[in-house]
Amino acid sequence: PASLAYGAVAAGSSTNKPLTVTNTGLVAASLTVSGEGSGFTRTGGTCGATLAAGASCTVIVTYTPTGGISHSRNLTIAGGSGVTSATIPMSGSVTGQTLSITSAATDYSLYNAYVTAFGTPTAAVNLTVTLSASVTIKASSTSTAAFVTGTFPSGSVLQLVNNGRIIGKGGIGGQGGHSGSVGMPGGAGGPAISLQSALSIDNKGFI
């Protein structure tokens, strides 16, 4: 084929595609296949270092999406007389990844949760995180937000579906005055959410 297009593949899954190589010459030809990377891996097939005259063999390439929304790579076929060198574009994308928050948390970092679940992102990600009903995320201090996105690669698409509660730390109450003195004002509370990356919010709970 002129290209290997894998389409959308779920995160954590893999799909295979075969490529057929033919030696149209009259003698055996050397053969090299290169270009693995970015989620594309040669995982099988019948091609070796040489290909007999008039024979065909197959190369199987597996696409396993890593961090990122889309991936592309060129597979290079090179050989001796009878095998025409070719560059085969490979492409694939990952369907949206999801995270669920089902238990209470303090100073929640979306980036850290992503790394724990999927590994360090090396390209833009497409991620939806859902906070379950009756679950609360809170902050430990007024200087720290309860929910922090962290810094994802440029172009990432992040969505928060909030069915629970995201609550910043409350400020210190004021001090009442007494005879001959003036009361002291209370301190400001802290933020519920801090954004280092763009985030869309579907709020069905409380923030």
mmCIF file of C-alpha atoms in Angstrom:
data_model
loop_
_atom_site.group_PDB
_atom_site.id
_atom_site.type_symbol
_atom_site.label_atom_id
_atom_site.label_comp_id
_atom_site.label_asym_id
_atom_site.label_seq_id
_atom_site.Cartn_x
_atom_site.Cartn_y
_atom_site.Cartn_z
ATOM 1 C CA PRO A 1 0.000 0.000 0.000
ATOM 2 C CA ALA A 2 1.004 3.621 -0.498
ATOM 3 C CA SER A 3 0.464 4.288 3.200
ATOM 4 C CA LEU A 4 -0.440 2.605 6.491
ATOM 5 C CA ALA A 5 -3.362 4.488 8.043
ATOM 6 C CA TYR A 6 -4.417 3.056 11.394
ATOM 7 C CA GLY A 7 -7.209 5.488 12.197
ATOM 8 C CA ALA A 8 -8.278 6.105 15.793
ATOM 9 C CA VAL A 9 -7.094 3.546 18.347
ATOM 10 C CA ALA A 10 -8.076 3.450 22.003
ATOM 11 C CA ALA A 11 -5.363 4.336 24.504
ATOM 12 C CA GLY A 12 -3.691 1.181 25.789
ATOM 13 C CA SER A 13 -4.733 -0.836 22.726
ATOM 14 C CA SER A 14 -2.834 -1.853 19.593
ATOM 15 C CA THR A 15 -3.626 -2.647 15.981
ATOM 16 C CA ASN A 16 -1.557 -4.341 13.264
ATOM 17 C CA LYS A 17 -1.164 -3.748 9.539
ATOM 18 C CA PRO A 18 0.807 -5.859 7.041
ATOM 19 C CA LEU A 19 2.997 -4.582 4.234
ATOM 20 C CA THR A 20 4.028 -6.806 1.310
ATOM 21 C CA VAL A 21 7.483 -6.496 -0.274
ATOM 22 C CA THR A 22 8.256 -8.186 -3.621
ATOM 23 C CA ASN A 23 11.573 -8.832 -5.351
ATOM 24 C CA THR A 24 10.913 -8.493 -9.090
ATOM 25 C CA GLY A 25 14.544 -9.131 -9.999
ATOM 26 C CA LEU A 26 16.293 -12.276 -11.162
ATOM 27 C CA VAL A 27 18.622 -12.595 -8.171
ATOM 28 C CA ALA A 28 18.247 -12.438 -4.429
ATOM 29 C CA ALA A 29 18.265 -8.917 -3.004
ATOM 30 C CA SER A 30 19.299 -7.466 0.320
ATOM 31 C CA LEU A 31 16.478 -5.890 2.323
ATOM 32 C CA THR A 32 16.293 -3.395 5.170
ATOM 33 C CA VAL A 33 13.252 -1.990 6.934
ATOM 34 C CA SER A 34 13.559 1.067 9.173
ATOM 35 C CA GLY A 35 11.513 3.874 10.669
ATOM 36 C CA GLU A 36 10.093 2.536 13.917
ATOM 37 C CA GLY A 37 9.113 4.974 16.641
ATOM 38 C CA SER A 38 6.291 7.296 17.795
ATOM 39 C CA GLY A 39 4.121 4.303 18.666
ATOM 40 C CA PHE A 40 4.888 2.347 15.464
ATOM 41 C CA THR A 41 6.798 -0.918 15.962
ATOM 42 C CA ARG A 42 7.746 -3.738 13.609
ATOM 43 C CA THR A 43 6.342 -6.783 15.375
ATOM 44 C CA GLY A 44 6.438 -9.593 12.862
ATOM 45 C CA GLY A 45 6.190 -10.769 9.294
ATOM 46 C CA THR A 46 8.288 -12.992 7.072
ATOM 47 C CA CYS A 47 10.860 -10.521 5.711
ATOM 48 C CA GLY A 48 14.481 -11.145 6.590
ATOM 49 C CA ALA A 49 17.806 -9.635 5.535
ATOM 50 C CA THR A 50 17.500 -11.002 1.969
ATOM 51 C CA LEU A 51 14.635 -11.733 -0.401
ATOM 52 C CA ALA A 52 14.847 -14.406 -3.091
ATOM 53 C CA ALA A 53 14.290 -13.560 -6.739
ATOM 54 C CA GLY A 54 10.583 -13.405 -7.576
ATOM 55 C CA ALA A 55 9.594 -13.880 -3.947
ATOM 56 C CA SER A 56 7.457 -11.777 -1.646
ATOM 57 C CA CYS A 57 7.489 -11.303 2.104
ATOM 58 C CA THR A 58 5.501 -9.337 4.652
ATOM 59 C CA VAL A 59 6.313 -6.750 7.302
ATOM 60 C CA ILE A 60 3.835 -6.349 10.154
ATOM 61 C CA VAL A 61 3.812 -2.981 11.894
ATOM 62 C CA THR A 62 1.907 -2.473 15.143
ATOM 63 C CA TYR A 63 0.567 0.901 16.219
ATOM 64 C CA THR A 64 0.268 1.412 19.974
ATOM 65 C CA PRO A 65 -0.707 5.011 20.790
ATOM 66 C CA THR A 66 1.442 6.677 23.409
ATOM 67 C CA GLY A 67 0.950 10.180 24.803
ATOM 68 C CA GLY A 68 -0.498 12.561 22.250
ATOM 69 C CA ILE A 69 -3.522 12.954 20.013
ATOM 70 C CA SER A 70 -2.024 11.950 16.649
ATOM 71 C CA HIS A 71 1.163 10.306 15.432
ATOM 72 C CA SER A 72 2.959 9.936 12.133
ATOM 73 C CA ARG A 73 6.118 8.220 10.981
ATOM 74 C CA ASN A 74 7.740 7.075 7.722
ATOM 75 C CA LEU A 75 8.584 3.419 7.172
ATOM 76 C CA THR A 76 11.502 3.018 4.778
ATOM 77 C CA ILE A 77 11.982 -0.078 2.601
ATOM 78 C CA ALA A 78 15.406 -0.332 0.971
ATOM 79 C CA GLY A 79 16.939 -3.191 -0.961
ATOM 80 C CA GLY A 80 19.212 -4.344 -3.732
ATOM 81 C CA SER A 81 18.383 -4.750 -7.413
ATOM 82 C CA GLY A 82 14.794 -5.918 -7.866
ATOM 83 C CA VAL A 83 13.471 -4.223 -4.733
ATOM 84 C CA THR A 84 12.406 -0.641 -5.315
ATOM 85 C CA SER A 85 13.137 1.568 -2.328
ATOM 86 C CA ALA A 86 10.013 3.175 -0.907
ATOM 87 C CA THR A 87 8.923 5.472 1.898
ATOM 88 C CA ILE A 88 5.579 4.475 3.392
ATOM 89 C CA PRO A 89 3.821 7.131 5.508
ATOM 90 C CA MET A 90 2.224 5.748 8.669
ATOM 91 C CA SER A 91 -0.426 7.597 10.661
ATOM 92 C CA GLY A 92 -2.718 7.014 13.616
ATOM 93 C CA SER A 93 -4.483 8.786 16.416
ATOM 94 C CA VAL A 94 -5.613 7.992 19.938
ATOM 95 C CA THR A 95 -9.227 8.206 21.008
ATOM 96 C CA GLY A 96 -9.900 10.428 23.991
ATOM 97 C CA GLN A 97 -8.342 9.243 27.240
ATOM 98 C CA THR A 98 -10.336 9.332 30.464
ATOM 99 C CA LEU A 99 -9.653 9.602 34.182
ATOM 100 C CA SER A 100 -12.150 9.189 37.028
ATOM 101 C CA ILE A 101 -11.844 10.696 40.494
ATOM 102 C CA THR A 102 -13.870 8.461 42.785
ATOM 103 C CA SER A 103 -12.408 9.262 46.200
ATOM 104 C CA ALA A 104 -11.685 12.458 48.123
ATOM 105 C CA ALA A 105 -8.415 14.228 47.351
ATOM 106 C CA THR A 106 -6.406 17.206 48.585
ATOM 107 C CA ASP A 107 -4.338 19.442 46.255
ATOM 108 C CA TYR A 108 -5.233 17.362 43.202
ATOM 109 C CA SER A 109 -2.855 17.639 40.220
ATOM 110 C CA LEU A 110 -4.374 16.551 36.911
ATOM 111 C CA TYR A 111 -0.933 16.334 35.294
ATOM 112 C CA ASN A 112 0.422 14.059 38.018
ATOM 113 C CA ALA A 113 -2.671 11.852 37.762
ATOM 114 C CA TYR A 114 -2.173 11.610 33.995
ATOM 115 C CA VAL A 115 1.486 10.610 34.375
ATOM 116 C CA THR A 116 0.525 7.919 36.896
ATOM 117 C CA ALA A 117 -2.131 6.483 34.587
ATOM 118 C CA PHE A 118 -0.565 6.865 31.134
ATOM 119 C CA GLY A 119 3.046 7.984 31.492
ATOM 120 C CA THR A 120 4.689 11.320 30.738
ATOM 121 C CA PRO A 121 3.010 12.980 27.731
ATOM 122 C CA THR A 122 5.376 13.814 24.882
ATOM 123 C CA ALA A 123 2.734 15.364 22.622
ATOM 124 C CA ALA A 124 -0.697 16.957 22.944
ATOM 125 C CA VAL A 125 -3.267 14.841 24.790
ATOM 126 C CA ASN A 126 -7.050 14.545 24.582
ATOM 127 C CA LEU A 127 -8.249 13.947 28.134
ATOM 128 C CA THR A 128 -11.560 14.009 29.996
ATOM 129 C CA VAL A 129 -11.503 13.765 33.796
ATOM 130 C CA THR A 130 -14.725 13.089 35.713
ATOM 131 C CA LEU A 131 -15.254 13.867 39.399
ATOM 132 C CA SER A 132 -17.857 11.525 40.847
ATOM 133 C CA ALA A 133 -20.899 12.752 42.752
ATOM 134 C CA SER A 134 -20.445 13.142 46.527
ATOM 135 C CA VAL A 135 -16.650 13.288 46.108
ATOM 136 C CA THR A 136 -14.824 16.379 47.376
ATOM 137 C CA ILE A 137 -11.491 17.826 46.295
ATOM 138 C CA LYS A 138 -10.101 20.388 48.712
ATOM 139 C CA ALA A 139 -7.022 22.538 49.208
ATOM 140 C CA SER A 140 -4.578 22.254 52.099
ATOM 141 C CA SER A 141 -3.932 26.008 52.291
ATOM 142 C CA THR A 142 -5.101 29.315 50.856
ATOM 143 C CA SER A 143 -1.949 29.509 48.743
ATOM 144 C CA THR A 144 -2.737 26.226 46.956
ATOM 145 C CA ALA A 145 -5.692 25.487 44.673
ATOM 146 C CA ALA A 146 -7.785 22.403 45.303
ATOM 147 C CA PHE A 147 -7.542 21.349 41.631
ATOM 148 C CA VAL A 148 -4.477 22.177 39.510
ATOM 149 C CA THR A 149 -4.193 21.266 35.847
ATOM 150 C CA GLY A 150 -0.410 21.345 35.641
ATOM 151 C CA THR A 151 1.335 22.075 32.351
ATOM 152 C CA PHE A 152 0.415 19.745 29.480
ATOM 153 C CA PRO A 153 2.012 19.845 26.015
ATOM 154 C CA SER A 154 0.795 22.612 23.725
ATOM 155 C CA GLY A 155 -2.411 21.768 21.849
ATOM 156 C CA SER A 156 -3.784 19.455 24.540
ATOM 157 C CA VAL A 157 -7.565 19.210 24.889
ATOM 158 C CA LEU A 158 -8.602 18.929 28.544
ATOM 159 C CA GLN A 159 -12.134 18.659 29.941
ATOM 160 C CA LEU A 160 -13.382 18.433 33.512
ATOM 161 C CA VAL A 161 -16.831 16.962 34.203
ATOM 162 C CA ASN A 162 -17.596 17.939 37.784
ATOM 163 C CA ASN A 163 -20.338 16.020 39.564
ATOM 164 C CA GLY A 164 -18.842 16.572 43.029
ATOM 165 C CA ARG A 165 -17.341 19.446 44.982
ATOM 166 C CA ILE A 166 -14.117 21.388 44.387
ATOM 167 C CA ILE A 167 -13.474 23.685 47.330
ATOM 168 C CA GLY A 168 -10.650 26.124 47.969
ATOM 169 C CA LYS A 169 -9.323 26.676 51.481
ATOM 170 C CA GLY A 170 -11.418 29.148 53.486
ATOM 171 C CA GLY A 171 -9.814 32.325 54.773
ATOM 172 C CA ILE A 172 -9.172 33.149 58.443
ATOM 173 C CA GLY A 173 -12.094 34.816 60.140
ATOM 174 C CA GLY A 174 -11.843 38.408 61.304
ATOM 175 C CA GLN A 175 -11.226 39.406 64.908
ATOM 176 C CA GLY A 176 -13.919 41.440 66.609
ATOM 177 C CA GLY A 177 -13.092 44.780 68.199
ATOM 178 C CA HIS A 178 -13.613 45.649 71.850
ATOM 179 C CA SER A 179 -13.709 48.788 73.927
ATOM 180 C CA GLY A 180 -10.992 51.134 72.712
ATOM 181 C CA SER A 181 -9.805 48.965 69.762
ATOM 182 C CA VAL A 182 -10.792 48.223 66.194
ATOM 183 C CA GLY A 183 -11.516 44.704 64.960
ATOM 184 C CA MET A 184 -9.237 43.001 62.427
ATOM 185 C CA PRO A 185 -10.490 41.945 58.996
ATOM 186 C CA GLY A 186 -10.510 38.297 57.989
ATOM 187 C CA GLY A 187 -8.079 36.777 55.495
ATOM 188 C CA ALA A 188 -8.937 35.930 51.904
ATOM 189 C CA GLY A 189 -9.723 32.343 50.977
ATOM 190 C CA GLY A 190 -7.766 30.351 48.409
ATOM 191 C CA PRO A 191 -8.709 29.357 44.832
ATOM 192 C CA ALA A 192 -10.652 26.231 43.977
ATOM 193 C CA ILE A 193 -9.013 25.733 40.570
ATOM 194 C CA SER A 194 -5.680 26.863 39.115
ATOM 195 C CA LEU A 195 -5.057 26.568 35.369
ATOM 196 C CA GLN A 196 -1.630 26.134 33.797
ATOM 197 C CA SER A 197 -3.242 24.594 30.686
ATOM 198 C CA ALA A 198 -6.575 25.391 29.019
ATOM 199 C CA LEU A 199 -9.482 23.459 30.576
ATOM 200 C CA SER A 200 -13.150 23.297 29.661
ATOM 201 C CA ILE A 201 -15.506 22.619 32.589
ATOM 202 C CA ASP A 202 -18.896 20.929 32.557
ATOM 203 C CA ASN A 203 -20.000 21.831 36.054
ATOM 204 C CA LYS A 204 -22.853 19.719 37.418
ATOM 205 C CA GLY A 205 -21.662 19.972 41.014
ATOM 206 C CA PHE A 206 -20.165 22.711 43.171
ATOM 207 C CA ILE A 207 -17.022 24.792 42.696
#
